[in-house]
Tab-separated table of C-alpha atoms (C1' of nucleotides) in Angstrom:
chain	number	residue	atom	x	y	z
A	1	MET	CA	0.000	0.000	0.000
A	2	GLY	CA	1.562	3.243	-1.130
A	3	ARG	CA	1.414	6.737	0.165
A	4	ALA	CA	-1.829	8.621	-0.411
A	5	PRO	CA	-1.508	11.101	-3.275
A	6	CYS	CA	-1.486	14.762	-2.291
A	7	CYS	CA	-4.222	15.549	-4.804
A	8	ASP	CA	-6.554	13.934	-7.316
A	9	LYS	CA	-4.094	13.250	-10.123
A	10	THR	CA	-6.843	12.652	-12.661
A	11	ASN	CA	-8.378	16.060	-12.153
A	12	VAL	CA	-5.191	18.087	-12.199
A	13	LYS	CA	-3.543	19.925	-15.021
A	14	LYS	CA	0.108	19.231	-15.697
A	15	GLY	CA	2.751	20.765	-17.879
A	16	PRO	CA	3.674	24.370	-18.570
A	17	TRP	CA	1.800	27.139	-16.834
A	18	SER	CA	-0.253	29.548	-18.881
A	19	PRO	CA	-0.021	33.324	-18.308
A	20	GLU	CA	-3.593	33.244	-16.967
A	21	GLU	CA	-2.698	30.660	-14.368
A	22	ASP	CA	0.367	32.647	-13.401
A	23	THR	CA	-1.679	35.797	-12.998
A	24	LYS	CA	-4.313	34.054	-10.881
A	25	LEU	CA	-1.755	32.504	-8.583
A	26	LYS	CA	0.411	35.569	-8.273
A	27	SER	CA	-2.381	38.019	-7.575
A	28	TYR	CA	-3.977	35.728	-5.022
A	29	ILE	CA	-0.758	35.139	-3.094
A	30	GLU	CA	0.143	38.821	-3.206
A	31	GLN	CA	-3.230	39.685	-1.717
A	32	HIS	CA	-3.835	36.827	0.684
A	33	GLY	CA	-0.594	34.962	1.094
A	34	THR	CA	-0.473	31.207	0.825
A	35	GLY	CA	-2.682	30.759	3.858
A	36	GLY	CA	-0.217	28.218	5.116
A	37	ASN	CA	-1.776	25.488	3.056
A	38	TRP	CA	-0.603	24.900	-0.465
A	39	ILE	CA	-2.791	21.859	-0.964
A	40	ALA	CA	-5.978	23.846	-0.452
A	41	LEU	CA	-4.807	26.905	-2.356
A	42	PRO	CA	-5.540	25.839	-5.956
A	43	GLN	CA	-9.142	25.006	-5.070
A	44	LYS	CA	-9.612	28.399	-3.463
A	45	ILE	CA	-8.589	30.219	-6.615
A	46	GLY	CA	-10.058	27.808	-9.107
A	47	LEU	CA	-6.839	26.437	-10.487
A	48	LYS	CA	-6.756	22.851	-11.651
A	49	ARG	CA	-3.278	22.391	-10.346
A	50	CYS	CA	-1.659	20.337	-7.635
A	51	GLY	CA	-0.803	22.376	-4.541
A	52	LYS	CA	2.789	21.323	-4.810
A	53	SER	CA	2.872	22.514	-8.361
A	54	CYS	CA	1.559	25.910	-7.267
A	55	ARG	CA	4.169	26.147	-4.575
A	56	LEU	CA	6.922	25.297	-7.023
A	57	ARG	CA	5.670	27.782	-9.578
A	58	TRP	CA	5.534	30.520	-6.978
A	59	LEU	CA	8.917	29.798	-5.452
A	60	ASN	CA	10.791	29.285	-8.682
A	61	TYR	CA	9.163	31.756	-10.987
A	62	LEU	CA	6.485	34.093	-9.689
A	63	ARG	CA	8.026	35.183	-6.404
A	64	PRO	CA	9.300	38.776	-6.467
A	65	ASN	CA	12.997	39.488	-6.931
A	66	ILE	CA	13.755	36.229	-8.670
A	67	LYS	CA	16.757	36.368	-10.974
A	68	HIS	CA	16.977	34.070	-13.973
A	69	GLY	CA	20.137	33.218	-15.862
A	70	GLY	CA	23.126	35.513	-16.122
A	71	PHE	CA	25.131	33.930	-13.345
A	72	SER	CA	28.168	36.002	-12.490
A	73	GLU	CA	31.676	34.650	-12.035
A	74	GLU	CA	31.400	35.267	-8.313
A	75	GLU	CA	28.172	33.333	-8.118
A	76	ASP	CA	29.869	30.513	-10.031
A	77	ASN	CA	32.613	30.487	-7.441
A	78	VAL	CA	30.202	30.354	-4.542
A	79	ILE	CA	28.200	27.560	-6.129
A	80	CYS	CA	31.274	25.509	-6.960
A	81	ASN	CA	32.843	25.961	-3.570
A	82	LEU	CA	29.698	25.109	-1.702
A	83	TYR	CA	28.949	22.159	-3.956
A	84	LEU	CA	32.381	20.719	-3.362
A	85	ASN	CA	32.001	21.143	0.332
A	86	ILE	CA	28.409	20.314	1.091
A	87	GLY	CA	27.291	18.534	-2.045
A	88	SER	CA	23.974	18.934	-3.775
A	89	ARG	CA	22.208	20.821	-1.011
A	90	TRP	CA	20.738	23.239	-3.459
A	91	SER	CA	18.432	24.958	-1.045
A	92	ILE	CA	21.337	25.815	1.242
A	93	ILE	CA	23.421	26.974	-1.691
A	94	ALA	CA	20.502	29.031	-2.959
A	95	GLY	CA	20.243	30.604	0.470
A	96	GLN	CA	23.645	32.140	-0.071
A	97	LEU	CA	22.693	33.684	-3.405
A	98	PRO	CA	19.882	36.205	-3.062
A	99	GLY	CA	17.343	36.005	-5.857
A	100	ARG	CA	18.424	32.541	-6.952
A	101	THR	CA	16.303	29.460	-6.509
A	102	ASP	CA	17.516	26.001	-5.730
A	103	ASN	CA	16.014	24.732	-8.966
A	104	ASP	CA	17.788	27.384	-10.959
A	105	ILE	CA	21.122	26.656	-9.370
A	106	LYS	CA	20.634	22.931	-9.772
A	107	ASN	CA	19.877	23.310	-13.459
A	108	TYR	CA	22.740	25.696	-13.925
A	109	TRP	CA	25.122	23.312	-12.243
A	110	ASN	CA	23.935	20.283	-14.188
A	111	THR	CA	23.945	21.924	-17.583
A	112	ARG	CA	26.901	24.273	-17.440
A	113	LEU	CA	29.039	24.555	-14.340
A	114	LYS	CA	29.700	20.850	-13.975
A	115	LYS	CA	30.859	20.566	-17.566
A	116	LYS	CA	32.942	23.674	-17.257
A	117	LEU	CA	34.595	22.330	-14.162
A	118	LEU	CA	35.063	18.802	-15.435
A	119	GLY	CA	36.471	20.038	-18.711
A	120	ARG	CA	39.065	22.020	-16.845
A	121	GLN	CA	39.857	19.116	-14.561
A	122	ARG	CA	40.240	16.744	-17.519
A	123	LYS	CA	42.895	18.975	-18.979
A	124	GLU	CA	44.730	18.869	-15.682
A	125	GLN	CA	44.211	15.131	-15.535
A	126	GLN	CA	45.733	14.637	-18.967
A	127	ALA	CA	48.688	16.830	-18.116
A	128	GLN	CA	49.164	14.937	-14.888
A	129	ALA	CA	48.985	11.600	-16.684
A	130	ARG	CA	51.601	12.756	-19.157
A	131	ARG	CA	53.888	13.881	-16.351
A	132	ALA	CA	53.373	10.634	-14.473
A	133	ASN	CA	54.023	8.648	-17.601
A	134	SER	CA	57.270	10.390	-18.435
A	135	LEU	CA	58.407	10.105	-14.844
A	136	LYS	CA	57.575	6.438	-14.863
A	137	GLN	CA	59.557	5.885	-18.020
A	138	GLU	CA	62.457	7.820	-16.577
A	139	MET	CA	62.466	5.724	-13.472
A	140	LYS	CA	62.048	2.585	-15.478
A	141	ARG	CA	65.040	3.407	-17.594
A	142	GLU	CA	67.218	4.130	-14.592
A	143	SER	CA	66.444	1.292	-12.305
A	144	CYS	CA	64.052	-1.024	-13.970
A	145	GLU	CA	65.484	-4.227	-12.722
A	146	ALA	CA	65.802	-3.127	-9.115
A	147	PHE	CA	62.205	-1.961	-9.156
A	148	MET	CA	60.953	-5.152	-10.621
A	149	VAL	CA	62.701	-7.159	-7.954
A	150	SER	CA	61.568	-5.062	-5.025
A	151	GLY	CA	58.048	-4.506	-6.310
A	152	VAL	CA	58.268	-0.763	-5.753
A	153	MET	CA	56.397	-0.059	-8.964
A	154	ASN	CA	53.318	-1.618	-7.529
A	155	GLN	CA	53.327	0.705	-4.579
A	156	THR	CA	52.248	3.845	-6.366
A	157	PRO	CA	49.557	5.629	-4.363
A	158	TYR	CA	46.288	4.628	-5.859
A	159	TRP	CA	45.253	8.130	-6.791
A	160	SER	CA	48.480	9.427	-8.177
A	161	ALA	CA	48.451	8.104	-11.731
A	162	GLU	CA	44.820	7.472	-12.489
A	163	LEU	CA	43.548	10.577	-10.825
A	164	PRO	CA	44.911	14.077	-10.903
A	165	VAL	CA	46.248	15.674	-7.794
A	166	ALA	CA	44.482	18.550	-6.123
A	167	VAL	CA	45.819	21.181	-8.357
A	168	PRO	CA	44.478	24.480	-7.182
A	169	VAL	CA	42.371	24.559	-10.269
A	170	MET	CA	41.023	27.841	-9.346
A	171	GLY	CA	43.098	30.050	-7.205
A	172	SER	CA	41.842	32.621	-4.838
A	173	THR	CA	38.725	34.283	-6.060
A	174	GLN	CA	38.994	37.835	-7.238
A	175	ASP	CA	36.472	38.854	-4.685
A	176	PRO	CA	37.036	36.654	-1.675
A	177	THR	CA	34.667	38.743	0.385
A	178	LEU	CA	31.591	37.319	-1.244
A	179	GLU	CA	32.784	33.778	-0.794
A	180	ASP	CA	33.760	34.326	2.794
A	181	GLN	CA	30.461	35.951	3.569
A	182	ALA	CA	28.562	33.138	1.925
A	183	ILE	CA	30.413	30.477	3.817
A	184	ARG	CA	30.269	32.430	7.019
A	185	SER	CA	26.539	32.886	6.809
A	186	LEU	CA	26.145	29.279	5.846
A	187	LEU	CA	28.018	28.124	8.906
A	188	ILE	CA	25.968	30.427	11.055
A	189	LYS	CA	22.827	29.118	9.444
A	190	LEU	CA	23.887	25.617	10.350
A	191	GLY	CA	24.075	26.696	13.947
A	192	GLY	CA	27.647	27.784	14.389
A	193	LYS	CA	28.632	31.231	15.483
A	194	PHE	CA	31.407	33.761	15.323
A	195	PRO	CA	32.048	36.260	18.050
A	196	ASP	CA	30.256	39.490	17.242
A	197	ASN	CA	31.590	41.533	14.358
A	198	GLN	CA	34.610	39.393	13.721
A	199	GLN	CA	35.697	38.028	10.427
A	200	PRO	CA	36.284	34.319	10.356
A	201	ASN	CA	39.837	33.556	11.243
A	202	THR	CA	41.740	30.570	12.366
A	203	THR	CA	40.437	30.568	15.876
A	204	ASN	CA	37.128	32.247	16.371
A	205	PHE	CA	34.572	29.975	14.824
A	206	GLN	CA	32.463	27.912	17.126
A	207	TYR	CA	30.816	24.831	15.702
A	208	PRO	CA	27.182	24.095	16.122
A	209	VAL	CA	26.911	21.554	18.877
A	210	ASP	CA	24.599	19.247	17.014
A	211	ILE	CA	26.909	19.142	14.039
A	212	ILE	CA	29.914	18.007	15.986
A	213	SER	CA	28.015	15.596	18.088
A	214	SER	CA	29.260	12.572	16.230
A	215	SER	CA	32.519	11.700	14.633
A	216	GLN	CA	30.836	11.414	11.270
A	217	ASP	CA	29.419	14.882	11.596
A	218	GLN	CA	32.754	16.177	12.773
A	219	LEU	CA	34.138	15.021	9.477
A	220	TYR	CA	31.274	16.701	7.698
A	221	VAL	CA	32.062	19.962	9.398
A	222	ASN	CA	35.666	19.682	8.409
A	223	SER	CA	34.819	19.151	4.798
A	224	LEU	CA	32.098	21.767	4.909
A	225	SER	CA	34.371	24.556	5.951
A	226	ILE	CA	37.296	23.812	3.707
A	227	PRO	CA	37.562	26.768	1.356
A	228	THR	CA	38.011	29.880	3.355
A	229	SER	CA	36.465	29.622	6.743
A	230	ALA	CA	38.384	29.188	9.901
A	231	ALA	CA	36.761	25.941	10.792
A	232	ILE	CA	39.064	23.668	8.889
A	233	VAL	CA	42.190	25.098	10.378
A	234	ASN	CA	40.667	25.299	13.785
A	235	SER	CA	39.541	21.731	13.709
A	236	ILE	CA	42.377	19.978	11.978
A	237	ASP	CA	44.357	19.514	15.143
A	238	SER	CA	41.451	18.209	17.111
A	239	THR	CA	40.450	15.763	14.436
A	240	CYS	CA	43.819	14.489	13.360
A	241	THR	CA	43.523	11.562	15.641
A	242	GLN	CA	40.112	10.830	14.193
A	243	PHE	CA	41.460	11.047	10.664
A	244	HIS	CA	44.312	8.814	11.609
A	245	ASN	CA	42.067	6.202	13.110
A	246	MET	CA	39.586	6.479	10.301
A	247	PHE	CA	42.132	6.069	7.563
A	248	GLN	CA	43.650	3.174	9.366
A	249	ARG	CA	40.210	1.637	9.310
A	250	LEU	CA	39.836	2.463	5.644
A	251	GLU	CA	43.164	0.916	4.862
A	252	SER	CA	42.136	-2.286	6.494
A	253	PHE	CA	38.976	-2.289	4.394
A	254	PRO	CA	37.953	-4.294	2.429
A	255	SER	CA	39.551	-7.374	3.883
A	256	GLU	CA	38.220	-6.726	7.341
A	257	LEU	CA	34.702	-5.644	6.388
A	258	CYS	CA	34.255	-7.938	3.471
A	259	GLU	CA	34.814	-10.754	5.864
A	260	LEU	CA	31.913	-9.381	7.833
A	261	GLY	CA	29.783	-9.326	4.734
A	262	TYR	CA	29.688	-5.570	4.125
A	263	ASP	CA	29.694	-4.518	0.534
A	264	ASN	CA	29.213	-0.922	1.535
A	265	PRO	CA	30.614	-0.422	4.967
A	266	PRO	CA	28.325	1.807	7.015
A	267	GLN	CA	31.105	3.901	8.465
A	268	LEU	CA	31.881	5.164	5.005
A	269	ASP	CA	28.640	7.064	4.892
A	270	GLY	CA	29.388	10.724	4.563
A	271	LEU	CA	32.991	10.206	3.687
A	272	GLU	CA	32.369	10.883	0.061
A	273	GLY	CA	32.722	14.505	0.978
A	274	LEU	CA	36.296	13.793	1.930
A	275	TYR	CA	37.208	10.892	-0.212
A	276	GLY	CA	34.794	10.924	-3.140
A	277	MET	CA	32.669	7.915	-3.843
A	278	GLU	CA	34.950	6.628	-6.510
A	279	MET	CA	37.846	6.804	-4.129
A	280	VAL	CA	35.966	4.948	-1.507
A	281	ASN	CA	34.886	2.404	-4.017
A	282	ALA	CA	38.353	2.125	-5.381
A	283	SER	CA	39.280	0.395	-2.205
A	284	THR	CA	36.598	-2.165	-2.767
A	285	GLY	CA	37.209	-2.528	-6.443
A	286	THR	CA	33.558	-1.856	-7.149
A	287	SER	CA	31.615	1.036	-8.482
A	288	THR	CA	28.409	1.928	-6.738
A	289	SER	CA	27.526	5.198	-8.340
A	290	THR	CA	23.803	5.435	-8.303
A	291	SER	CA	23.148	8.410	-10.489
A	292	GLY	CA	24.679	11.084	-12.575
A	293	GLU	CA	24.982	13.279	-9.522
A	294	SER	CA	26.789	10.799	-7.426
A	295	ALA	CA	29.043	10.186	-10.346
A	296	SER	CA	29.860	13.819	-10.317
A	297	TRP	CA	30.804	13.553	-6.697
A	298	GLY	CA	33.166	10.840	-7.671
A	299	ASP	CA	34.410	12.694	-10.691
A	300	ILE	CA	35.113	15.834	-8.805
A	301	ASN	CA	35.831	14.926	-5.259
A	302	SER	CA	37.968	11.973	-6.037
A	303	PHE	CA	40.559	14.178	-7.553
A	304	VAL	CA	40.116	16.973	-5.126
A	305	TYR	CA	40.066	15.360	-1.752
A	306	PRO	CA	42.550	12.545	-1.453
A	307	PRO	CA	45.616	14.732	-1.633
A	308	LEU	CA	43.992	17.232	0.680
A	309	VAL	CA	43.325	14.624	3.234
A	310	SER	CA	46.820	13.447	2.716
A	311	ASP	CA	48.167	16.945	3.212
A	312	HIS	CA	46.143	17.499	6.327
A	313	TYR	CA	47.087	14.239	7.787
A	314	GLU	CA	50.742	14.657	6.988
A	315	GLY	CA	50.724	18.145	8.389
A	316	CYS	CA	49.171	16.907	11.566
A	317	GLN	CA	51.506	14.003	11.818
A	318	GLN	CA	54.509	16.191	11.430
A	319	GLY	CA	53.106	19.046	13.446
A	320	LEU	CA	54.131	21.522	10.783
A	321	PRO	CA	51.839	24.538	10.643
A	322	GLN	CA	53.187	25.543	7.276
A	323	LEU	CA	51.928	22.311	5.804
A	324	ARG	CA	48.581	23.019	7.264
A	325	ASP	CA	48.605	26.509	5.841
A	326	SER	CA	49.668	25.198	2.505
A	327	ALA	CA	46.812	22.740	2.484
A	328	PHE	CA	44.503	25.535	3.414
A	329	GLU	CA	45.807	27.636	0.574
A	330	ASN	CA	45.319	24.791	-1.868
A	331	LEU	CA	41.681	24.719	-1.034
A	332	ARG	CA	40.931	27.907	-2.874
A	333	TYR	CA	39.732	26.321	-6.045
A	334	PHE	CA	37.429	28.383	-7.997
A	335	ALA	CA	39.019	31.476	-9.243
A	336	PRO	CA	38.212	32.580	-12.740
A	337	PRO	CA	40.443	30.982	-15.354
A	338	GLN	CA	43.587	32.959	-16.052
B	5	DA	C1'	13.823	22.118	-46.097
B	6	DA	C1'	13.429	18.228	-43.146
B	7	DG	C1'	15.201	15.388	-39.684
B	8	DT	C1'	18.237	14.722	-35.762
B	9	DT	C1'	20.801	15.965	-31.771
B	10	DA	C1'	22.152	18.537	-27.808
B	11	DG	C1'	21.504	22.073	-24.491
B	12	DA	C1'	18.704	24.700	-21.379
B	13	DC	C1'	15.142	25.121	-18.441
B	14	DA	C1'	10.563	24.123	-16.394
B	15	DA	C1'	7.983	20.962	-14.053
B	16	DC	C1'	6.977	16.561	-11.834
B	17	DC	C1'	7.810	12.728	-8.603
B	18	DG	C1'	8.769	10.483	-4.513
B	19	DC	C1'	10.786	10.417	-0.145
B	20	DG	C1'	12.015	12.184	4.381
B	21	DC	C1'	11.021	15.516	7.784
B	22	DT	C1'	8.015	18.413	10.574
B	23	DT	C1'	3.831	19.694	12.534
B	24	DC	C1'	-0.305	18.982	14.758
B	25	DA	C1'	-4.424	16.854	16.415
C	3	DT	C1'	2.828	8.509	21.543
C	4	DT	C1'	1.156	7.943	17.104
C	5	DG	C1'	-0.415	8.621	12.626
C	6	DA	C1'	-2.068	11.679	9.047
C	7	DA	C1'	-1.284	15.792	6.404
C	8	DG	C1'	1.532	19.036	4.507
C	9	DC	C1'	6.025	20.890	3.310
C	10	DG	C1'	10.600	20.975	1.409
C	11	DC	C1'	14.111	18.967	-0.990
C	12	DG	C1'	16.891	16.507	-4.467
C	13	DG	C1'	16.663	13.722	-8.458
C	14	DT	C1'	14.616	12.924	-12.730
C	15	DT	C1'	11.856	13.644	-16.731
C	16	DG	C1'	9.591	16.400	-20.245
C	17	DT	C1'	9.466	20.120	-23.431
C	18	DC	C1'	11.164	23.622	-26.212
C	19	DT	C1'	14.555	25.523	-29.210
C	20	DA	C1'	18.797	26.273	-31.558
C	21	DA	C1'	22.468	24.129	-33.961
C	22	DC	C1'	23.895	20.793	-36.964
C	23	DT	C1'	23.703	17.273	-40.786
DNA sequence: AAGTTAGACAACCGCGCTTCA
DNA sequence: TTGAAGCGCGGTTGTCTAACT
């Protein structure tokens, strides 16, 4: 037995909205508001539409101050940064861009930004592959036999040849203020807070309690705040041990978990933000992408995060602040192309 | 000129969450 | 405490149009 439909599907109009329908809906809402009940609204105004459809039409199109198209470079940067850090949470991303709707941003990402970004990353990937290849040949020529005997050639990090390193594809944005403000307000929205009237820096951000209540969420916070906010720097030290333990666990996967019968180990949930699904799956030798979107996570994050995690972890291990700073600097991806 | 393909955008669907009686 | 109703969100599909063959 399925869920009860929200409206009588047989008596509801679907497809594009006519100007008359738009006018009816808009004028009613402007005069009376939604009345807090979208389901009942179409009946009140004599529209043969589903309440959800009315809501969508209002939010995405009829609402005042909606901007369509013409995304600026700065908006691109904010979208890309937030997508890389929090994933496809379009409503949250839209919240950082006044006048933009989640649907608009989602469409824009899927049709343009993703391709733009992936195209740029592919170029880097090809260049990286060429460099790796020539290096490999160089090494082979110099000490082929020794390598073959010791098996060193099989010890290449699994992301180094197949996947590009975290090249700072986009450097610092030309207007970092907008990005910082967006991320700052996002963090605040999620429940965190900065002391009054202070810009985010390396020490003054306080995490929302509910977000850091579990180790998984702690990781989420770390990935969330990567680009410019203070949170990543502030939290690296405190989470190094967690990273260490976690990656030790990951290294022991799949042998350990496969023995337990896990195809998709539960503790990996949420790690795609740090590792990328493809990276996670690389350790299992399987691909579990479930959609085009999750593939994009793999496509993008897999080449962005592993080296970052590596940097962070190394920096923590060695206790070298400059490494940490360097990792932080590398996280500024989305500057306009030179 | 007609047919095909690809891109862009609008709209729908289904699920999870929240609210409220 | 529980279940129904409504809301909000992300993913997917449908439609339109311009570019291409």
